[in-house]
GROMACS .gro file of C-alpha atoms in nm:
model
  244
    1MET     CA    1  -9.850   5.529  -3.116
    2ILE     CA    2  -9.569   5.641  -2.886
    3ASN     CA    3  -9.759   5.506  -2.584
    4VAL     CA    4  -9.792   5.165  -2.752
    5VAL     CA    5  -9.416   5.152  -2.817
    6ARG     CA    6  -9.339   5.262  -2.461
    7SER     CA    7  -9.572   4.998  -2.322
    8LEU     CA    8  -9.413   4.724  -2.532
    9VAL     CA    9  -9.069   4.828  -2.407
   10PHE     CA   10  -9.198   4.832  -2.051
   11TYR     CA   11  -9.345   4.481  -2.072
   12ALA     CA   12  -9.027   4.348  -2.229
   13GLY     CA   13  -8.838   4.463  -1.919
   14TYR     CA   14  -9.124   4.352  -1.692
   15PHE     CA   15  -9.117   3.989  -1.807
   16PHE     CA   16  -8.738   3.974  -1.841
   17ALA     CA   17  -8.699   4.089  -1.480
   18MET     CA   18  -8.958   3.835  -1.365
   19LEU     CA   19  -8.768   3.560  -1.545
   20MET     CA   20  -8.442   3.665  -1.380
   21ILE     CA   21  -8.609   3.668  -1.039
   22GLY     CA   22  -8.736   3.318  -1.104
   23ILE     CA   23  -8.395   3.190  -1.206
   24LEU     CA   24  -8.171   3.372  -0.960
   25PHE     CA   25  -8.375   3.444  -0.647
   26LEU     CA   26  -8.663   3.195  -0.611
   27PRO     CA   27  -8.433   2.895  -0.552
   28ILE     CA   28  -8.263   3.087  -0.269
   29ALA     CA   29  -8.565   3.251  -0.105
   30PRO     CA   30  -8.714   2.944   0.072
   31PHE     CA   31  -8.395   2.903   0.274
   32LEU     CA   32  -8.406   3.261   0.408
   33PRO     CA   33  -8.599   3.391   0.710
   34LEU     CA   34  -8.916   3.580   0.624
   35SER     CA   35  -8.749   3.921   0.656
   36GLY     CA   36  -8.475   3.810   0.417
   37ARG     CA   37  -8.730   3.686   0.165
   38TYR     CA   38  -8.898   4.026   0.164
   39ARG     CA   39  -8.570   4.208   0.106
   40LEU     CA   40  -8.469   3.974  -0.174
   41LEU     CA   41  -8.799   3.948  -0.361
   42ASN     CA   42  -8.877   4.318  -0.318
   43LEU     CA   43  -8.588   4.392  -0.554
   44TYR     CA   44  -8.832   4.308  -0.834
   45ASN     CA   45  -9.082   4.564  -0.706
   46TYR     CA   46  -8.814   4.832  -0.676
   47PHE     CA   47  -8.710   4.759  -1.034
   48LEU     CA   48  -9.069   4.787  -1.162
   49MET     CA   49  -9.114   5.123  -0.992
   50VAL     CA   50  -8.807   5.265  -1.164
   51TRP     CA   51  -8.863   5.090  -1.497
   52PHE     CA   52  -9.225   5.207  -1.522
   53ARG     CA   53  -9.111   5.566  -1.470
   54ILE     CA   54  -8.834   5.544  -1.731
   55ALA     CA   55  -9.009   5.337  -1.998
   56CYS     CA   56  -9.354   5.498  -1.985
   57GLY     CA   57  -9.272   5.862  -1.913
   58VAL     CA   58  -9.437   5.870  -1.571
   59ARG     CA   59  -9.345   6.116  -1.296
   60TYR     CA   60  -9.408   6.028  -0.932
   61ASP     CA   61  -9.551   6.277  -0.683
   62ILE     CA   62  -9.550   6.090  -0.352
   63GLN     CA   63  -9.634   6.285  -0.038
   64GLY     CA   64  -9.672   6.181   0.326
   65ARG     CA   65  -9.384   5.939   0.380
   66GLU     CA   66  -9.326   6.109   0.715
   67ASN     CA   67  -9.662   5.963   0.828
   68LEU     CA   68  -9.540   5.601   0.810
   69PRO     CA   69  -9.567   5.453   1.163
   70SER     CA   70  -9.271   5.269   1.313
   71GLY     CA   71  -9.475   4.965   1.415
   72PRO     CA   72  -9.716   4.735   1.229
   73CYS     CA   73 -10.040   4.877   1.093
   74VAL     CA   74 -10.326   4.795   0.858
   75ILE     CA   75 -10.270   4.968   0.525
   76GLN     CA   76 -10.587   5.058   0.336
   77ALA     CA   77 -10.576   5.209  -0.012
   78ASN     CA   78 -10.800   5.250  -0.313
   79HIS     CA   79 -10.739   4.977  -0.572
   80GLN     CA   80 -10.717   5.071  -0.941
   81CYS     CA   81 -10.444   4.858  -1.099
   82GLU     CA   82 -10.131   4.651  -1.045
   83TRP     CA   83  -9.905   4.949  -0.974
   84GLU     CA   84 -10.025   5.016  -0.619
   85THR     CA   85  -9.975   4.651  -0.524
   86VAL     CA   86  -9.610   4.699  -0.621
   87PHE     CA   87  -9.567   5.035  -0.449
   88LEU     CA   88  -9.735   4.932  -0.126
   89GLN     CA   89  -9.496   4.637  -0.093
   90VAL     CA   90  -9.196   4.872  -0.086
   91MET     CA   91  -9.363   5.160   0.099
   92LYS     CA   92  -9.351   4.994   0.441
   93PRO     CA   93  -9.199   4.646   0.428
   94PRO     CA   94  -9.256   4.381   0.539
   95VAL     CA   95  -9.625   4.375   0.458
   96CYS     CA   96  -9.867   4.083   0.432
   97THR     CA   97 -10.119   4.126   0.149
   98VAL     CA   98 -10.476   4.002   0.144
   99LEU     CA   99 -10.530   3.867  -0.207
  100LYS     CA  100 -10.735   3.626  -0.417
  101ARG     CA  101 -10.608   3.267  -0.411
  102GLU     CA  102 -10.587   3.245  -0.791
  103LEU     CA  103 -10.279   3.470  -0.792
  104LEU     CA  104 -10.076   3.202  -0.614
  105ARG     CA  105 -10.115   2.973  -0.915
  106LEU     CA  106  -9.932   3.208  -1.152
  107PRO     CA  107  -9.586   3.083  -1.256
  108ILE     CA  108  -9.292   3.264  -1.089
  109PHE     CA  109  -9.504   3.555  -0.963
  110GLY     CA  110  -9.737   3.331  -0.764
  111TRP     CA  111  -9.450   3.116  -0.639
  112GLY     CA  112  -9.281   3.425  -0.499
  113LEU     CA  113  -9.605   3.540  -0.336
  114ARG     CA  114  -9.642   3.210  -0.151
  115LEU     CA  115  -9.305   3.263   0.016
  116LEU     CA  116  -9.422   3.595   0.167
  117ARG     CA  117  -9.708   3.446   0.373
  118PRO     CA  118  -9.999   3.637   0.216
  119ILE     CA  119 -10.357   3.587   0.326
  120SER     CA  120 -10.506   3.413   0.021
  121LEU     CA  121 -10.884   3.404  -0.004
  122ASP     CA  122 -11.134   3.188  -0.188
  123ARG     CA  123 -11.379   3.457  -0.296
  124SER     CA  124 -11.646   3.198  -0.374
  125LYS     CA  125 -11.681   3.145   0.003
  126PRO     CA  126 -11.722   3.498   0.147
  127ALA     CA  127 -11.811   3.394   0.504
  128ARG     CA  128 -11.504   3.172   0.530
  129ALA     CA  129 -11.291   3.440   0.368
  130MET     CA  130 -11.400   3.701   0.622
  131LYS     CA  131 -11.317   3.469   0.912
  132GLN     CA  132 -10.979   3.397   0.755
  133VAL     CA  133 -10.897   3.768   0.720
  134LEU     CA  134 -10.987   3.838   1.082
  135THR     CA  135 -10.796   3.542   1.225
  136GLN     CA  136 -10.485   3.552   1.009
  137GLY     CA  137 -10.475   3.931   0.990
  138VAL     CA  138 -10.451   3.967   1.368
  139GLU     CA  139 -10.194   3.685   1.379
  140ARG     CA  140  -9.974   3.850   1.114
  141LEU     CA  141  -9.988   4.185   1.294
  142GLY     CA  142  -9.885   4.011   1.615
  143THR     CA  143  -9.566   3.889   1.446
  144GLY     CA  144  -9.468   4.241   1.342
  145LEU     CA  145  -9.597   4.236   0.984
  146SER     CA  146  -9.819   4.512   0.854
  147VAL     CA  147 -10.130   4.396   0.666
  148LEU     CA  148 -10.249   4.538   0.332
  149ILE     CA  149 -10.623   4.519   0.270
  150PHE     CA  150 -10.795   4.698  -0.020
  151PRO     CA  151 -11.132   4.804   0.125
  152GLU     CA  152 -11.297   4.807  -0.217
  153GLY     CA  153 -11.215   4.437  -0.248
  154THR     CA  154 -11.132   4.451  -0.620
  155ARG     CA  155 -10.998   4.688  -0.882
  156VAL     CA  156 -11.215   4.993  -0.943
  157ASP     CA  157 -11.169   5.214  -1.250
  158PRO     CA  158 -11.079   5.583  -1.201
  159GLY     CA  159 -11.393   5.791  -1.167
  160VAL     CA  160 -11.594   5.500  -1.022
  161ARG     CA  161 -11.681   5.463  -0.655
  162LYS     CA  162 -11.759   5.137  -0.478
  163ARG     CA  163 -11.870   5.049  -0.127
  164TYR     CA  164 -11.584   5.004   0.121
  165ASN     CA  165 -11.558   4.680   0.318
  166LYS     CA  166 -11.490   4.706   0.691
  167SER     CA  167 -11.278   4.390   0.731
  168GLY     CA  168 -10.955   4.590   0.746
  169SER     CA  169 -11.092   4.819   1.014
  170VAL     CA  170 -11.215   4.520   1.215
  171VAL     CA  171 -10.868   4.361   1.200
  172ALA     CA  172 -10.704   4.686   1.308
  173CYS     CA  173 -10.944   4.734   1.600
  174ARG     CA  174 -10.900   4.375   1.720
  175ALA     CA  175 -10.522   4.397   1.701
  176GLY     CA  176 -10.509   4.747   1.850
  177VAL     CA  177 -10.300   4.890   1.564
  178PRO     CA  178 -10.363   5.203   1.355
  179VAL     CA  179 -10.494   5.215   1.001
  180LEU     CA  180 -10.269   5.387   0.747
  181PRO     CA  181 -10.481   5.534   0.462
  182VAL     CA  182 -10.330   5.575   0.115
  183ALA     CA  183 -10.483   5.741  -0.193
  184HIS     CA  184 -10.347   5.743  -0.549
  185ASN     CA  185 -10.444   5.792  -0.913
  186ALA     CA  186 -10.232   5.505  -1.050
  187GLY     CA  187 -10.513   5.373  -1.271
  188GLU     CA  188 -10.487   5.686  -1.484
  189ARG     CA  189 -10.125   5.600  -1.573
  190TRP     CA  190 -10.150   5.217  -1.558
  191PRO     CA  191 -10.505   5.130  -1.673
  192GLY     CA  192 -10.638   4.822  -1.502
  193ARG     CA  193 -10.828   4.699  -1.808
  194HIS     CA  194 -10.585   4.790  -2.089
  195TRP     CA  195 -10.219   4.711  -2.145
  196VAL     CA  196 -10.119   5.049  -2.293
  197LYS     CA  197  -9.967   5.276  -2.028
  198ARG     CA  198 -10.010   5.654  -2.023
  199PRO     CA  199  -9.746   5.917  -1.938
  200GLY     CA  200  -9.813   6.188  -1.682
  201VAL     CA  201  -9.804   6.247  -1.310
  202LEU     CA  202  -9.882   5.956  -1.078
  203ARG     CA  203  -9.983   6.104  -0.743
  204VAL     CA  204  -9.977   5.923  -0.409
  205ARG     CA  205 -10.089   6.062  -0.075
  206ILE     CA  206 -10.005   5.879   0.249
  207GLY     CA  207 -10.224   5.992   0.537
  208LYS     CA  208 -10.161   6.016   0.908
  209PRO     CA  209 -10.234   5.691   1.094
  210ILE     CA  210 -10.594   5.661   1.211
  211GLU     CA  211 -10.601   5.534   1.568
  212THR     CA  212 -10.833   5.248   1.661
  213ASP     CA  213 -10.807   5.230   2.042
  214GLY     CA  214 -11.153   5.236   2.198
  215ARG     CA  215 -11.324   5.285   1.862
  216MET     CA  216 -11.573   5.079   1.663
  217PRO     CA  217 -11.476   4.944   1.318
  218ASP     CA  218 -11.759   5.132   1.146
  219GLU     CA  219 -11.631   5.459   1.288
  220VAL     CA  220 -11.275   5.386   1.176
  221LEU     CA  221 -11.393   5.283   0.830
  222ALA     CA  222 -11.589   5.607   0.792
  223ASP     CA  223 -11.271   5.805   0.865
  224VAL     CA  224 -11.070   5.594   0.618
  225GLU     CA  225 -11.323   5.634   0.337
  226ALA     CA  226 -11.371   6.005   0.396
  227TRP     CA  227 -10.995   6.069   0.387
  228ILE     CA  228 -10.927   5.860   0.076
  229GLU     CA  229 -11.218   6.007  -0.116
  230ALA     CA  230 -11.120   6.363  -0.022
  231GLN     CA  231 -10.768   6.301  -0.150
  232LEU     CA  232 -10.894   6.144  -0.471
  233GLN     CA  233 -11.102   6.454  -0.536
  234GLU     CA  234 -10.780   6.657  -0.533
  235ILE     CA  235 -10.532   6.431  -0.714
  236SER     CA  236 -10.746   6.260  -0.979
  237ASP     CA  237 -10.758   6.383  -1.338
  238VAL     CA  238 -11.078   6.184  -1.386
  239PRO     CA  239 -11.369   6.348  -1.196
  240ARG     CA  240 -11.487   6.160  -0.887
  241PRO     CA  241 -11.855   6.085  -0.822
  242THR     CA  242 -11.994   6.262  -0.518
  243SER     CA  243 -12.145   5.938  -0.384
  244ARG     CA  244 -12.150   5.563  -0.452
   0.00000   0.00000   0.00000
């Protein structure tokens, strides 16, 4: 019962903060340069990080911040819930996210996303989506933005393993930037398929950048998947499968 009450309190703050962002910040954001938009709209993500910890009794164990590269990179992380999309926006801003186009239609939230130049994909057209990721991903990296691509492509429940997609590794190899691997167990605290949050330790591990110079995307992807899965074996409370 206590988790239900905590979750209700959390969502009250969640939607109130979103409303305030929509009223106070969205009218201003279009007139700012891209870097200014990120700083302004990321205030919502910073708030959610703190509010989730306070309201839901979650403790953060984040290790590896010293591994963040100074220049742009392709961030690849396992995808379990909404929390990591929030954290990864504030981990190394500014970052361009590869996401499904439907998210841009959401009131307030989607409007803010549009202002941050994401790479929005129509998942009903996979060939076109892949070409879009490769073209726009390299272009965004060339402007100094990092690019966030979830190699699993969609949310995957804790304890489930899905095939990794190599599009992020291809983008990194073409642009000549490193891949930054990130592993977490956020889905155990913020379930992706249920609204009730769970207290406990939310663990994040940020790996050392994986270099791409002179390497093939398949080779880079293998290193990314091996590192993430090894970390998940250590930090997950839900047992990991040994193979897909």
